[in-house]
Coordinates of C-alpha atoms and ligand atoms in Angstrom, one line a residue:
X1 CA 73.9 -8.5 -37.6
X2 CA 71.5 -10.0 -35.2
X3 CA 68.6 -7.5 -33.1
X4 CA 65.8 -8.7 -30.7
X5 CA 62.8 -6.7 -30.1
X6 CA 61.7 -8.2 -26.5
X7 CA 57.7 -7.9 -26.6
X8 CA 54.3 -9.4 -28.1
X9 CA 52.5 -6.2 -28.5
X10 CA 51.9 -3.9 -31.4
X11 CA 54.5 -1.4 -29.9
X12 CA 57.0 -4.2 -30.9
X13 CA 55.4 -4.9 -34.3
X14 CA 56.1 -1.5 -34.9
X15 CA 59.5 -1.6 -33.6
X16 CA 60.1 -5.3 -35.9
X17 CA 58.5 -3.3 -38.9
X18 CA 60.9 -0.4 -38.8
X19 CA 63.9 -2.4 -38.0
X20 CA 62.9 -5.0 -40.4
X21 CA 63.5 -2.2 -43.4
X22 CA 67.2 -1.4 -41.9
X23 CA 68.6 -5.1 -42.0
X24 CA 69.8 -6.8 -45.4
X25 CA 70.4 -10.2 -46.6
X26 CA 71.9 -12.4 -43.5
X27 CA 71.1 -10.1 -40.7
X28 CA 68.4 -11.9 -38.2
X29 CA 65.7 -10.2 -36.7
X30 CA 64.0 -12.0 -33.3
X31 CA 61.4 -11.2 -31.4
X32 CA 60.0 -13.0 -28.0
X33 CA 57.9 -13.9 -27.9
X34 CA 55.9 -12.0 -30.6
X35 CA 52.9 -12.4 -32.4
X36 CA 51.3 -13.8 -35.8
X37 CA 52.4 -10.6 -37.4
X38 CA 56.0 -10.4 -35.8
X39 CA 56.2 -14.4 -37.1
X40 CA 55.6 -12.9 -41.0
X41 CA 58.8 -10.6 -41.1
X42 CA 60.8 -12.0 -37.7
X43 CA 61.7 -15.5 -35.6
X44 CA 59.5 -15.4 -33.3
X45 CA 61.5 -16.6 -30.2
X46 CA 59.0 -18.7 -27.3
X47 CA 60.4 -16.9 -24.6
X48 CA 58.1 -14.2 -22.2
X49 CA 59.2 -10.9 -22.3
X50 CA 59.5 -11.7 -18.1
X51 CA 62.0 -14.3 -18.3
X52 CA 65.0 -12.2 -17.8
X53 CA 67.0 -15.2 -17.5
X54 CA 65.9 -17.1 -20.9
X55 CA 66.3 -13.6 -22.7
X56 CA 69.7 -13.3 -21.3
X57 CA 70.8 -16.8 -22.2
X58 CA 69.6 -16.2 -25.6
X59 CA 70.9 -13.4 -26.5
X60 CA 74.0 -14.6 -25.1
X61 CA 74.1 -18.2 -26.9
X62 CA 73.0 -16.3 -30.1
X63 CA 75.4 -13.1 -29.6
X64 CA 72.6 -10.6 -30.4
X65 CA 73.9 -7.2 -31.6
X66 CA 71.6 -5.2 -30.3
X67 CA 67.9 -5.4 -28.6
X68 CA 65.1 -3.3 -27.9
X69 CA 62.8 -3.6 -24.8
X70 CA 59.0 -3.2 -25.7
X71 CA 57.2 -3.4 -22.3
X72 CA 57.9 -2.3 -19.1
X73 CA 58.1 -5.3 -17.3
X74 CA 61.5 -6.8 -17.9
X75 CA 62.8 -3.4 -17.3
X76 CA 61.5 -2.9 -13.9
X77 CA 62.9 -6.7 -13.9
X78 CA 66.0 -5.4 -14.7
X79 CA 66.5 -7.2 -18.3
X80 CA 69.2 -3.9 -19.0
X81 CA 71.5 -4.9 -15.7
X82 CA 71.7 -8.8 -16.6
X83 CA 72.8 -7.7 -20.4
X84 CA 75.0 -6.0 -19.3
X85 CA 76.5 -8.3 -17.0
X86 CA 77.3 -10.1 -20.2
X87 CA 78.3 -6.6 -22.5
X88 CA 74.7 -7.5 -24.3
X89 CA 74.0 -4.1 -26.1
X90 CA 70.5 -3.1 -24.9
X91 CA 68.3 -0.1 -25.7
X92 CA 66.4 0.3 -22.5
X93 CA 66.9 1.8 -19.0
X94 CA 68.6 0.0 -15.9
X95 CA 66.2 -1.5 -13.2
X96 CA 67.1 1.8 -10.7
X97 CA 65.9 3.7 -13.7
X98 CA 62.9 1.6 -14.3
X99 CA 61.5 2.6 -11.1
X100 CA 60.4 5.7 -12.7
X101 CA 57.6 3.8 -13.9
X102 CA 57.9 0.8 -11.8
X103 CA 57.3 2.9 -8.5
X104 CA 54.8 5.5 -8.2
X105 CA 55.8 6.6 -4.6
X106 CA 59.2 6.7 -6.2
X107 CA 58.6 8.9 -9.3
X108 CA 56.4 11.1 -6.8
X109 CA 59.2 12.0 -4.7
X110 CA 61.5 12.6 -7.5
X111 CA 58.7 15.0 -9.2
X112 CA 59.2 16.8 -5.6
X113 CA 62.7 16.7 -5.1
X114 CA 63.3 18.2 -8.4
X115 CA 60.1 20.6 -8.4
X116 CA 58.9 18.8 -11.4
X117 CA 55.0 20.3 -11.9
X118 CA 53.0 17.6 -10.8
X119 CA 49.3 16.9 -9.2
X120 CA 50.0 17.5 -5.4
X121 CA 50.8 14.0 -4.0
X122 CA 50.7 12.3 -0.8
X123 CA 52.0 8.7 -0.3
X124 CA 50.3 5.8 2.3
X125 CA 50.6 3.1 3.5
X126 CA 47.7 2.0 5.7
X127 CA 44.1 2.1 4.3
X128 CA 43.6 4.5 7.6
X129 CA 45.4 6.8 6.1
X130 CA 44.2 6.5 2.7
X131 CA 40.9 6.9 3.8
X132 CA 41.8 9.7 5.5
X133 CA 43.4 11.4 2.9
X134 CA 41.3 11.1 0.4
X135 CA 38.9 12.2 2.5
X136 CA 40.9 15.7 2.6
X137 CA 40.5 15.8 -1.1
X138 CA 37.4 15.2 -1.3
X139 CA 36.2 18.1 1.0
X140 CA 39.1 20.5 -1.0
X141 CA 38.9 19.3 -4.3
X142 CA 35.4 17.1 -4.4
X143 CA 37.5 13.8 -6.4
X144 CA 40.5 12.7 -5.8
X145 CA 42.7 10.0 -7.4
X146 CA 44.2 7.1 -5.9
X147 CA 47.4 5.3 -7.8
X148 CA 48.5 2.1 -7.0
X149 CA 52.3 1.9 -6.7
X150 CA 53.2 -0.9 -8.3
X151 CA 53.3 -1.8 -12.1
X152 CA 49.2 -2.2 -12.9
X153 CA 49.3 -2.5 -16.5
X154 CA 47.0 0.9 -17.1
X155 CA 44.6 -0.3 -14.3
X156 CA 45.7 1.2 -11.1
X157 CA 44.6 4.6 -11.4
X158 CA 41.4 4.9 -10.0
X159 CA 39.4 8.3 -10.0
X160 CA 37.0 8.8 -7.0
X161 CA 34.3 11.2 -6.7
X162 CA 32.7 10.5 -3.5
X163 CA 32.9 8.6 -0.4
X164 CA 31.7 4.9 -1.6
X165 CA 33.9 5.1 -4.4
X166 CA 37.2 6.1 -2.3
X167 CA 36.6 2.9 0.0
X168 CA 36.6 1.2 -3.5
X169 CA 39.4 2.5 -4.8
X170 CA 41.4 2.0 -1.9
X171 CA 40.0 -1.5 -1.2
X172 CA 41.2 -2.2 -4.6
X173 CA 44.5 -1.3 -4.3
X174 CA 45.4 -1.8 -0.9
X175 CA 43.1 -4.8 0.5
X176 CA 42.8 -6.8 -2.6
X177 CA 46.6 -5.6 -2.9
X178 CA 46.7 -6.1 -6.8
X179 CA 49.2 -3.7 -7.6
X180 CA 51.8 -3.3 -4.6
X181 CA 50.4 -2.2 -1.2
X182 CA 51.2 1.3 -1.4
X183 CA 48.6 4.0 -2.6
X184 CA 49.5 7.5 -3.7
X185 CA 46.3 9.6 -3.5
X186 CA 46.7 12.3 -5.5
X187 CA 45.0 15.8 -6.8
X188 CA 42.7 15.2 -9.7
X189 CA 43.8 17.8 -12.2
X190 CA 41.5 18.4 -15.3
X191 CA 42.5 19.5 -18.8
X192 CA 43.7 17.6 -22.4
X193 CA 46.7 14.9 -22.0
X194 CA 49.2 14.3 -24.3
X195 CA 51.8 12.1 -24.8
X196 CA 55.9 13.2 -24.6
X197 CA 58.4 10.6 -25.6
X198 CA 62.0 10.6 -26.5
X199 CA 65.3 8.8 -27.1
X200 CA 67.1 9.8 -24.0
X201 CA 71.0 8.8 -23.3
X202 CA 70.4 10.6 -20.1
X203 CA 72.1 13.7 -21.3
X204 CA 69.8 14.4 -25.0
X205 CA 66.9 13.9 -25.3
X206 CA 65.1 13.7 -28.7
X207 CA 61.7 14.1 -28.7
X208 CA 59.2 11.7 -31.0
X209 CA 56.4 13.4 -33.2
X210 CA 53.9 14.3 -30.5
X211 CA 51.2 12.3 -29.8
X212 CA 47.5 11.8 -27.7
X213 CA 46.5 8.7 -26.7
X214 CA 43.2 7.7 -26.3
X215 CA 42.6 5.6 -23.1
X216 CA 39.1 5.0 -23.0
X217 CA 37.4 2.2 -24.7
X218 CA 34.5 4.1 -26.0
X219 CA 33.7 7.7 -27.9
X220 CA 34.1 10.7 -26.0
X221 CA 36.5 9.5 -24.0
X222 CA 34.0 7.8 -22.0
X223 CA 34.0 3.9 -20.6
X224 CA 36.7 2.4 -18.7
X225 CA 40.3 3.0 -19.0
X226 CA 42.1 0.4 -21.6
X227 CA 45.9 0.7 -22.7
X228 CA 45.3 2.9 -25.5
X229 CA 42.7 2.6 -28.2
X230 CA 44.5 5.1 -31.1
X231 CA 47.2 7.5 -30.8
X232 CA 47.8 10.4 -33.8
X233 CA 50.3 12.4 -34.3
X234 CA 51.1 15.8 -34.5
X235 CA 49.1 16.5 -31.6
X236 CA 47.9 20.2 -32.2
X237 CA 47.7 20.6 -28.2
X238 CA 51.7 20.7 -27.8
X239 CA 51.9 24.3 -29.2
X240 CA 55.8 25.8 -29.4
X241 CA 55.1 27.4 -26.6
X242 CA 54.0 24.1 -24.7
X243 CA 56.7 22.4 -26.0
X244 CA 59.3 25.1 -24.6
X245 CA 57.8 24.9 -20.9
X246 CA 57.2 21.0 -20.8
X247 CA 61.6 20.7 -22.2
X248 CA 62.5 23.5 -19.7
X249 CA 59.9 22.7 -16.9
X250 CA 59.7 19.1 -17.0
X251 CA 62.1 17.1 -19.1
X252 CA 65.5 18.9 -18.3
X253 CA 64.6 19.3 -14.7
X254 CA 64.4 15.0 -15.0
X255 CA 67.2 14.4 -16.9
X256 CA 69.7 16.8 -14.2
X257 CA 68.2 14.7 -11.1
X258 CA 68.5 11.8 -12.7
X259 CA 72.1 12.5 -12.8
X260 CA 72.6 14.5 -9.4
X261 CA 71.2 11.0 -8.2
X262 CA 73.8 9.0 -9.7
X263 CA 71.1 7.0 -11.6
X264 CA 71.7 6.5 -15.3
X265 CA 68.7 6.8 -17.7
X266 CA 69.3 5.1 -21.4
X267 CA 66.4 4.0 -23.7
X268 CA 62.8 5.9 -24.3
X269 CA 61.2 8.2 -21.5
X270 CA 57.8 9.2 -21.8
X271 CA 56.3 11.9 -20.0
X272 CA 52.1 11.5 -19.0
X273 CA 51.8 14.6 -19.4
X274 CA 47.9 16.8 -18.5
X275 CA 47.8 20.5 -20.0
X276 CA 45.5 22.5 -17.8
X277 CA 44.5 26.2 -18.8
X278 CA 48.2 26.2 -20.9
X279 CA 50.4 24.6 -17.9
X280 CA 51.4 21.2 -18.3
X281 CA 51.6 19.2 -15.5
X282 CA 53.6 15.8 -15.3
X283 CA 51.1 12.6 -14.2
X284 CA 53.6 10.1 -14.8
X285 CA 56.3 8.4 -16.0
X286 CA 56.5 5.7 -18.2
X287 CA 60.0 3.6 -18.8
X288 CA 59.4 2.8 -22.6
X289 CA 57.2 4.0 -25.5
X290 CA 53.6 4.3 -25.5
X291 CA 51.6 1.3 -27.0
X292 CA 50.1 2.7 -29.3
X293 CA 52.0 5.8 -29.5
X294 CA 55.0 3.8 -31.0
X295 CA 53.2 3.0 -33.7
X296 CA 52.6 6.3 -35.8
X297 CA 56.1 7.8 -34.2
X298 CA 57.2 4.3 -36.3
X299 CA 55.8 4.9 -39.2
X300 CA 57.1 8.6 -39.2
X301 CA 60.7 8.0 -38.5
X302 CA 62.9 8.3 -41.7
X303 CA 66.5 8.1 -39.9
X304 CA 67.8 4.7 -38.9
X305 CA 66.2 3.1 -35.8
X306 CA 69.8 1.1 -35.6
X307 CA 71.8 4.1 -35.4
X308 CA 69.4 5.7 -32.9
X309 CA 69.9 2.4 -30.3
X310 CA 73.5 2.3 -30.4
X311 CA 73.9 5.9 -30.2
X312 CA 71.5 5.6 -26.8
X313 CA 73.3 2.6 -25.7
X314 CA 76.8 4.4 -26.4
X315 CA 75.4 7.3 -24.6
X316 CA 76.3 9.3 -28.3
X317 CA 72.7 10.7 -28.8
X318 CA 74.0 14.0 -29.1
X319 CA 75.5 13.0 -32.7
X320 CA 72.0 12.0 -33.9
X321 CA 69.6 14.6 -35.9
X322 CA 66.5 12.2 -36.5
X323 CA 64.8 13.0 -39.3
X324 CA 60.6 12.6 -39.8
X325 CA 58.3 12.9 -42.2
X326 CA 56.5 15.8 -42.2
X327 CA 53.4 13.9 -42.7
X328 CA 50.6 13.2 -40.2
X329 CA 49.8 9.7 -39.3
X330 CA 46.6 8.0 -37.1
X331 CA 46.6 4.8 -35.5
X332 CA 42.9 2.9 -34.7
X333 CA 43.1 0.1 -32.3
X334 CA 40.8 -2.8 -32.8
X335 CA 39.6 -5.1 -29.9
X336 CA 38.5 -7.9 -29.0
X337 CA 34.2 -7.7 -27.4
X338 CA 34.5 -7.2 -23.8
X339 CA 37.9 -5.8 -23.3
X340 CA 39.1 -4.1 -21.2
X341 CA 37.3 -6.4 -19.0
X342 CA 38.4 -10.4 -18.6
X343 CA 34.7 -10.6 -20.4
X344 CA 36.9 -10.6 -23.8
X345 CA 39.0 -13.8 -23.0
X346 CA 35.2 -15.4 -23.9
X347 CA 35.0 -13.8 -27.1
X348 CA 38.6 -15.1 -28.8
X349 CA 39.8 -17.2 -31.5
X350 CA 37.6 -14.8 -34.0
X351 CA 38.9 -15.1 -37.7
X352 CA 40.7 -11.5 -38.6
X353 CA 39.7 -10.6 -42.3
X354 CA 41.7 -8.4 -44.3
X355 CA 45.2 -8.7 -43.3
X356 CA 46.8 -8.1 -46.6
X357 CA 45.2 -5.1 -47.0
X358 CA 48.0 -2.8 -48.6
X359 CA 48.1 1.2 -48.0
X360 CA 48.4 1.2 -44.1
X361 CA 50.5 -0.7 -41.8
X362 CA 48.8 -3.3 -39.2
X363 CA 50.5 -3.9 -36.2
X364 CA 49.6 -7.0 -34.6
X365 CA 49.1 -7.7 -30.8
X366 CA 46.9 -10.2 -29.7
X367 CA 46.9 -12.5 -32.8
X368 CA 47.9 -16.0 -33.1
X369 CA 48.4 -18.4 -36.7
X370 CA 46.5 -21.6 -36.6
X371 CA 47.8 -24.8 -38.4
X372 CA 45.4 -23.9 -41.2
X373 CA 47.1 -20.9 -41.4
X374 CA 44.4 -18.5 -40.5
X375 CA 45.1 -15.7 -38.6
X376 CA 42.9 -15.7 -35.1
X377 CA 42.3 -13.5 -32.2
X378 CA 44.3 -13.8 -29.1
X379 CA 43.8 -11.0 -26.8
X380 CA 42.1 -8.1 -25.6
X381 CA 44.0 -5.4 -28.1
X382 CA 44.0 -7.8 -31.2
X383 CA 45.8 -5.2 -34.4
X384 CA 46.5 -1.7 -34.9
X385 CA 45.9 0.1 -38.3
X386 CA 47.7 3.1 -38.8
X387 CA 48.0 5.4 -41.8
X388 CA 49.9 8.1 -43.2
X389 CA 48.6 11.6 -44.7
X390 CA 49.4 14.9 -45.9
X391 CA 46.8 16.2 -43.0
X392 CA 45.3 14.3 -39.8
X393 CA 41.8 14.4 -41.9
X394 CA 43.8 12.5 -44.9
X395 CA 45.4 10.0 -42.4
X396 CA 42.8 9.1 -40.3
X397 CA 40.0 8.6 -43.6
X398 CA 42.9 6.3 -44.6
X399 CA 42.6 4.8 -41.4
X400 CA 39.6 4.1 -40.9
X401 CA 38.6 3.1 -45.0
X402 CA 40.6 0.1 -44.1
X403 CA 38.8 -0.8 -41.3
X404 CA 35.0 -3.3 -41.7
X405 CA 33.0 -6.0 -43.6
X406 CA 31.6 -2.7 -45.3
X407 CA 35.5 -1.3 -46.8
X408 CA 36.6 -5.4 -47.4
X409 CA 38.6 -4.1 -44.7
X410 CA 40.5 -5.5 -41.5
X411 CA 37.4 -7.4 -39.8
X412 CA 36.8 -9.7 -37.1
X413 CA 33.5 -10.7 -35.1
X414 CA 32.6 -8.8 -32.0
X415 CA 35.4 -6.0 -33.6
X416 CA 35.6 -2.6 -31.0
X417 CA 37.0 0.1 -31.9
X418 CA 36.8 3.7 -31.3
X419 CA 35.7 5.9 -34.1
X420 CA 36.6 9.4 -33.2
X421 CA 40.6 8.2 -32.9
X422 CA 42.4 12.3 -33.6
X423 CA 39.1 13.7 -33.8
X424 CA 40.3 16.4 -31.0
X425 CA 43.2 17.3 -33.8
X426 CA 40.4 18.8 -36.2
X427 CA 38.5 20.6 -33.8
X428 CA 41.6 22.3 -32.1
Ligands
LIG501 N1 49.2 4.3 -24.4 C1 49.6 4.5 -23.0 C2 50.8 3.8 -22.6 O1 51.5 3.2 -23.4 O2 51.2 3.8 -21.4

């Protein structure tokens, strides 16, 4: 059998790796366009992710069995509509679907329709009246947050607390019209996030362990936003009783007006989700799985990641009881110096130490081979260690023993990385 993982991030390392352990003898794995570490147990395939048309023609040429989608990008491209065109099997959902993530002003108005729990939310499209409401929330709420409504890769939520910084925010979005040139200025609602993903065929939905991100680049949760520095899972925060009104309160409620609107949802949904004084609130959608969020929900998953993608892409879901190890795992990011900022393009080509470190699994992102063979920084988000335990504590020691010149560990110059990844976990 043949499978393509469409991606070059450590979400799709993670996907390779598990899928990697499900194939025998002449099966091929691909991914495009990958990464050094992808290259080690997959073809790497030098197409972009974007290119809906060269990922369409391969998988056609090469009659691929089955792929995965990584990012969100060729999904709001609509990769899933031009396989199927062709009867490609693809895990992933349509491009109406993908709007979910794809559109905030769209997601919004579903979250209203449907009386999803959500930040109160108003759309614009003039930097009048932007200004003007955000203004409102500043004298109600004293901040206020403005969204972009395009696709900004984790950069087009901006948080405003007073007047200068609203004209920023909305300059941002709307003048220097990055990210689409609609802005949806939104309530700022305080409290712990968490991270709720599933397999959805748009009738079950199977949730993955539970996870937190961690979106700022430093301690504390303090520093700019990045996409993700660490992700852990079980996340303490989603209690039963959490879990009970986020299914019935926010996840059902999507999954009937997805139908009721004739729109078909196949592939992972993930739910932003803000827990304020035990109510969970919904801040987003997202189209895929969290990067890196995959990555422990990877390393926990004991069923067959095959099964699971053609029972989505069969809409058969309900015949699948995934099973997971009871075990706890922790995933640390490790960056390049300067990211999230363009600073950390300066700062590449660093030599990564440690790779064959055994006892956790690296996923790779931004990593590239050179002729020499040595293994070389390439982006912002260059590896992801993540470990398994019989307790958060035992994972994320695990984690982070493999990590530094100090453990003959996973090392590069300029190395960032945060070092209180699940640390919320043991204080809950
Ligand atoms: N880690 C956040 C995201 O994948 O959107």
């Amino acid at each position: 059998m043949k499978v393509l993982v469409v991606g070059s991030g450590g979400r799709e390392h993670a996907f390779a790796w598990k899928l990697k352990k499900e194939l025998y003898g002449d099966d091929e794995l691909f991914v495009a366009n990958g990464n050094a570490g992808t290259a080690q147990i997959a073809q790497n395939v030098p197409i972009q992710p974007d290119n809906i048309l060269g990922l369409t023609e391969f998988a056609r040429r090469n009659k691929i069995d089955l792929t995965f989608v990584g990012p969100e990008k060729p999904l709001v491209l609509g990769i899933v509509d031009s396989f199927q065109e062709y009867g490609l099997p693809i895990v992933g959902p349509n491009q109406t679907a993908a709007q979910l993530e794809g559109s905030k002003v769209f997601s919004n108005e579903f979250m209203e329709r449907y009386d999803i729990p959500h930040p109160r939310s108003i759309a614009t499209d003039t930097v009048k009246q932007a200004l003007s409401v955000g203004d409102q929330m500043l004298r109600t709420y004293g901040v206020g947050v403005a969204k972009a409504d395009g696709l900004a890769a984790g950069k087009g939520v901006i948080i405003y607390r007073n007047r200068k910084e609203l004209e920023n925010a909305v300059d941002e979005i709307m003048v220097k019209n990055r990210w689409g040139n609609r802005v949806v200025m939104q309530e700022f609602i305080e409290g712990e996030e968490a991270s709720f993903i599933g397999f959805t065929d748009g009738k079950t939905f199977l949730p993955l362990p539970y996870t937190q991100d961690h979106k700022q680049i430093f301690d504390n949760d303090t520093g700019p936003n990045t996409g993700g520095m660490g992700a852990y899972a079980r996340a303490p925060i989603i209690t039963d009783e959490i879990e009970n009104k986020i299914m019935s309160g926010i996840v059902m409620p999507t999954l009937r007006g997805l139908q009721q609107d004739g729109i078909q949802y196949k592939g992972i949904l993930y739910f932003g989700i803000m827990i304020r004084k035990g109510e969970p609130y919904l801040l987003e959608y997202n189209c895929r799985g969290g990067d890196p969020e995959t990555q422990p929900a990877m390393a926990l998953l004991q069923s067959s990641l095959l099964d699971i993608g053609y029972a989505i892409n069969e809409g058969k879901l309900n015949r699948i009881k995934p099973k997971w190890s009871p075990q706890s795992a922790v995933t640390v990011v490790l960056a390049s110096q300067g990211y999230p900022s363009d600073e950390y393009k300066k700062h590449l080509n660093r030599e990564i130490l440690g790779l064959d470190r055994n006892g956790v699994i690296i996923s790779h992102a931004g990593t590239m081979k050179l002729p020499d063979g040595r293994i070389v920084t390439s982006g912002g988000r260059v590896v992801s260690i993540t470990a398994l335990g019989n307790t958060i504590k035992e994972a994320r020691t695990a984690a982070y023993s493999a990590i530094g010149k100090e453990n003959n560990g996973i090392y590069f110059d300029g190395m960032l990385y945060r070092t209180d990844i699940a640390a919320k976990a043991l204080r809950a």
